[in-house]
Amino acid sequence: MRSAVPSTVHRTVRLGELEMHFVEAGAGDPVLLLHGFPELWLSWRHQLAALAAHGLRAIAPDLRGFGRTGGPSDVDAYNVEALVGDVTGLLDALGIERAVLVGHDWGADLAWKTALMRPGRVRAVVGLGVPHVPRTPAPPLGILRRHLGEGFYIVWFQRPGVADAALARDVRRTLTTREVWDADWAAREDEPPRPPWLTEEELGVYVAEFARTGFTGGLNWYRNIDRNWELLAEYEGHTIDQPALFMTGSRDPVRRLIPADAMAGSVTDLRGAIVVEGAGHWLQQERPGEVSEALLAFIDEL
């Protein structure tokens, strides 16, 4: 099926319990683009075109719990082993031995974790917004509660049904807000303007998909934080040795929560840590030209 985004094609493949939907463009060396929360394959619309025009095969899936891929209701089905399995399963289904992985937000974490857990499948890795974080000395939710309180959004997300209902109540507001999603945000009503980097048509795609699916699938990624900590015990002390690039916006609030220097010693071939001045969290959509240019330069040097 042809896509509304020029020069891209929609496809699906069966991955165990999932019918994974993805969009691809171009031919050549494969680049897998992994979105974050709350996003879809569409967040890579600009990079799909740029990578394909450069002679690369760009592949952007709706990840487990999102969009046309959807996912099971069991919270444990969103643990890191299942998510990494989706990445390698998609590569297997497409006959790809190794790919460059590019991720944003939760997709960045998934790209780093795939490079860590399945190094033979990852040619190189790029993280946008979220750096690789080595395993903490104790389960992370307890650390977050102690330092940031019960109101911190990741902690607030843990109660099944609460954040799910709050985010689904006004999907357009959820997707356009510049505030963090938490109980205080949920208690108010406002009508934030559409971000200038998102057209009304593009926003309409996001709103329609999340109105249909809700947000539970994506929230379940957060609900596995402590479970993932347990599952990653066998990788403690392991390093990510593939060529790597990190990009963030100077106004991205994640920089205060997880600084890029968290990667020191654990990402051994970091070839750049780029800060895009004036950009916020939604980097590849806010500054598509700068992100695409950096990706192509990085890939060309591999």
XYZ file of C-alpha atoms in Angstrom:
302
model
C 0.000 0.000 0.000
C 1.292 3.438 -0.872
C 1.775 5.911 1.949
C 0.481 9.456 2.275
C 4.137 10.403 2.734
C 5.730 10.479 -0.740
C 8.021 7.630 -1.811
C 7.202 5.382 1.143
C 5.376 2.062 1.322
C 3.364 0.582 4.218
C 3.911 -3.083 5.026
C 3.184 -5.565 7.811
C 4.984 -8.694 8.995
C 3.972 -11.305 11.542
C 6.253 -11.369 14.602
C 4.854 -13.983 16.943
C 1.858 -12.383 18.651
C 2.297 -9.110 16.764
C 1.372 -8.045 13.261
C 4.024 -5.333 13.033
C 3.266 -2.377 10.803
C 6.153 -0.452 9.304
C 6.905 2.053 6.598
C 9.961 1.919 4.363
C 11.598 3.987 1.679
C 14.623 3.535 -0.549
C 17.049 0.693 -1.156
C 20.561 0.051 0.070
C 22.112 -0.409 3.496
C 19.332 -0.658 6.112
C 18.600 1.981 8.744
C 15.948 1.141 11.333
C 14.158 4.155 12.879
C 12.608 3.606 16.327
C 10.107 6.148 17.663
C 9.325 7.172 21.234
C 6.288 7.984 23.387
C 3.743 9.107 22.372
C 4.727 8.826 18.723
C 4.359 6.649 15.638
C 6.382 5.786 12.547
C 5.280 9.217 11.301
C 7.773 10.964 13.570
C 10.470 9.851 11.080
C 8.704 11.189 7.968
C 11.496 13.645 7.154
C 14.319 11.168 7.750
C 12.623 8.465 5.667
C 12.802 10.765 2.654
C 16.330 12.014 3.349
C 17.819 8.557 3.935
C 16.136 7.093 0.863
C 17.360 9.958 -1.315
C 20.881 9.200 -0.060
C 20.718 5.602 -1.275
C 19.767 3.947 2.002
C 16.879 1.683 2.981
C 14.959 3.465 5.752
C 12.500 1.414 7.835
C 10.230 2.964 10.475
C 7.908 0.627 12.426
C 5.028 1.342 14.748
C 6.585 -0.253 17.822
C 4.864 -2.676 20.197
C 1.829 -1.018 21.762
C 1.582 1.761 19.187
C -0.441 2.556 16.086
C -1.262 -0.189 13.623
C 1.035 -2.665 15.380
C -0.780 -2.549 18.704
C 0.064 -5.166 21.279
C -1.149 -7.463 24.057
C -2.777 -6.263 27.271
C -0.316 -8.012 29.605
C 2.059 -5.422 31.093
C 4.957 -7.890 31.230
C 4.702 -8.315 27.443
C 6.439 -4.913 27.133
C 9.660 -5.836 28.905
C 13.049 -5.192 27.318
C 13.531 -8.745 26.097
C 10.233 -8.616 24.192
C 11.028 -5.198 22.721
C 14.545 -6.171 21.618
C 13.013 -9.352 20.222
C 10.703 -7.226 18.083
C 13.687 -5.377 16.614
C 15.628 -8.533 15.779
C 12.434 -10.251 14.625
C 11.750 -7.443 12.167
C 15.321 -7.676 10.871
C 14.902 -11.446 10.482
C 11.607 -11.042 8.630
C 13.222 -8.615 6.194
C 16.315 -10.741 5.684
C 18.608 -8.155 7.279
C 21.646 -9.385 9.206
C 22.791 -6.015 10.606
C 21.359 -2.501 10.531
C 22.092 0.966 11.776
C 19.633 1.657 14.602
C 18.386 5.200 15.159
C 16.050 5.851 18.082
C 14.329 8.758 19.766
C 13.070 8.862 23.382
C 12.027 5.282 24.288
C 13.155 4.296 20.808
C 16.635 5.555 21.702
C 16.648 3.404 24.827
C 15.565 0.440 22.693
C 18.321 1.139 20.163
C 20.955 1.244 22.913
C 19.581 -1.906 24.571
C 19.536 -3.809 21.270
C 23.152 -2.812 20.674
C 23.974 -4.032 24.185
C 22.004 -7.286 24.156
C 22.284 -8.294 20.490
C 25.511 -6.635 19.338
C 25.867 -8.823 16.261
C 22.700 -7.339 14.769
C 23.671 -3.677 15.155
C 26.124 -2.035 12.764
C 25.954 1.329 14.538
C 23.603 3.139 16.915
C 22.244 6.683 17.161
C 20.300 7.955 20.177
C 18.190 11.116 20.049
C 17.227 12.735 23.337
C 17.967 9.764 25.617
C 21.559 8.586 26.172
C 22.547 5.072 27.152
C 22.313 4.648 30.920
C 24.236 1.831 32.615
C 22.304 -0.370 35.043
C 21.611 1.455 38.304
C 22.749 -0.022 41.645
C 19.121 -0.527 42.744
C 15.712 -0.759 41.038
C 15.112 2.625 39.365
C 11.549 3.295 40.537
C 12.657 3.454 44.161
C 15.417 5.874 43.201
C 12.952 8.069 41.296
C 10.492 8.067 44.197
C 13.155 9.082 46.693
C 14.656 11.856 44.606
C 11.692 13.158 42.582
C 8.610 12.121 44.560
C 5.346 10.321 43.895
C 4.226 13.123 41.570
C 7.062 12.579 39.096
C 5.514 11.579 35.776
C 7.228 8.164 35.471
C 6.055 7.265 38.982
C 2.557 8.606 38.239
C 2.448 6.414 35.125
C 2.818 3.245 37.208
C -0.790 2.920 38.403
C -2.705 1.038 35.701
C -5.637 2.994 34.331
C -4.881 6.374 35.913
C -2.565 8.001 33.392
C -4.230 5.958 30.649
C -7.548 7.696 31.252
C -6.026 11.131 31.790
C -4.065 11.053 28.535
C -6.980 9.644 26.541
C -9.508 12.210 27.809
C -8.367 14.867 25.311
C -5.948 13.277 22.859
C -5.186 16.488 20.991
C -4.306 18.266 24.252
C -2.087 15.353 25.306
C -0.169 15.439 22.033
C 0.277 19.218 21.825
C 1.043 20.130 25.431
C 4.441 21.580 26.282
C 4.074 20.439 29.885
C 4.985 17.159 31.494
C 2.127 14.691 31.889
C 1.442 14.322 35.605
C -1.440 14.574 38.061
C -1.295 18.373 38.136
C -1.450 18.519 34.349
C -4.318 16.022 34.328
C -6.346 18.140 36.777
C -6.347 21.181 34.470
C -8.026 21.950 31.175
C -6.429 24.029 28.444
C -6.048 24.126 24.673
C -2.348 24.294 23.789
C -1.518 25.481 20.267
C -0.326 23.097 17.596
C 3.501 22.997 17.480
C 4.815 24.896 14.446
C 6.788 21.852 13.249
C 3.618 19.762 12.941
C 1.027 20.407 10.233
C -2.664 20.055 10.961
C -2.752 16.982 8.713
C 0.164 15.352 10.544
C -1.347 16.120 13.931
C -4.599 14.639 12.683
C -2.850 11.317 11.983
C -1.464 11.204 15.528
C -4.793 12.177 17.105
C -6.771 9.623 15.102
C -4.377 6.774 15.938
C -4.137 7.481 19.677
C -7.884 8.099 19.899
C -8.306 4.613 18.437
C -5.650 2.774 20.458
C -5.355 4.788 23.652
C -2.022 5.202 25.435
C -1.827 2.021 27.515
C 0.565 0.213 25.191
C 3.126 2.990 25.414
C 2.624 3.442 29.149
C 3.375 -0.238 29.638
C 6.957 0.447 28.519
C 7.311 2.641 31.634
C 5.659 -0.016 33.790
C 8.502 -2.433 33.045
C 11.320 -0.223 34.311
C 12.017 -2.326 37.398
C 11.399 -5.586 35.531
C 13.941 -4.490 32.916
C 16.418 -3.778 35.694
C 16.132 -7.415 36.732
C 16.436 -8.718 33.187
C 19.528 -6.621 32.474
C 21.514 -8.005 35.418
C 23.455 -10.363 33.147
C 24.632 -7.404 31.052
C 25.956 -5.354 33.959
C 29.439 -4.133 33.132
C 29.022 -4.832 29.414
C 29.779 -1.987 27.034
C 28.296 -0.788 23.763
C 31.187 -0.994 21.309
C 29.535 -0.177 17.980
C 30.100 3.259 16.421
C 27.635 5.591 18.158
C 26.214 9.094 17.911
C 24.109 11.058 20.390
C 21.986 14.102 19.586
C 19.818 16.278 21.809
C 18.184 19.689 21.830
C 19.521 22.399 24.113
C 15.990 22.865 25.504
C 15.222 19.169 25.983
C 14.259 18.663 29.674
C 15.628 15.112 29.526
C 19.119 16.665 29.606
C 18.557 17.586 33.252
C 17.280 14.128 34.145
C 19.810 12.055 32.183
C 22.967 13.953 31.163
C 24.935 12.729 28.168
C 28.014 12.102 30.300
C 26.127 9.112 31.750
C 27.539 7.263 28.732
C 31.168 7.769 29.733
C 32.869 4.390 29.876
C 29.828 2.424 28.717
C 29.698 3.581 25.075
C 33.237 2.998 23.881
C 33.066 4.397 20.316
C 30.978 7.541 20.747
C 31.786 9.624 17.683
C 29.815 12.698 18.604
C 27.453 14.272 21.119
C 25.609 16.986 19.224
C 23.504 19.639 20.951
C 21.078 21.391 18.588
C 20.718 24.920 19.921
C 17.157 26.029 20.631
C 15.605 22.628 19.940
C 13.394 20.765 22.393
C 12.623 17.090 22.908
C 10.951 16.214 19.593
C 14.233 16.684 17.788
C 13.818 14.854 14.483
C 10.507 16.617 13.890
C 11.536 20.057 15.145
C 14.867 20.172 13.308
C 14.585 17.573 10.535
C 17.276 19.035 8.310
C 19.927 19.144 11.017
C 19.087 15.643 12.244
C 19.097 14.159 8.738
C 22.373 15.874 7.876
C 24.040 14.533 11.019
C 22.706 11.015 10.425
C 23.976 10.943 6.846
C 27.403 12.261 7.829
C 27.664 9.639 10.591
C 26.566 6.781 8.327
C 28.875 7.878 5.504
C 31.846 7.589 7.859
C 31.089 4.017 8.929
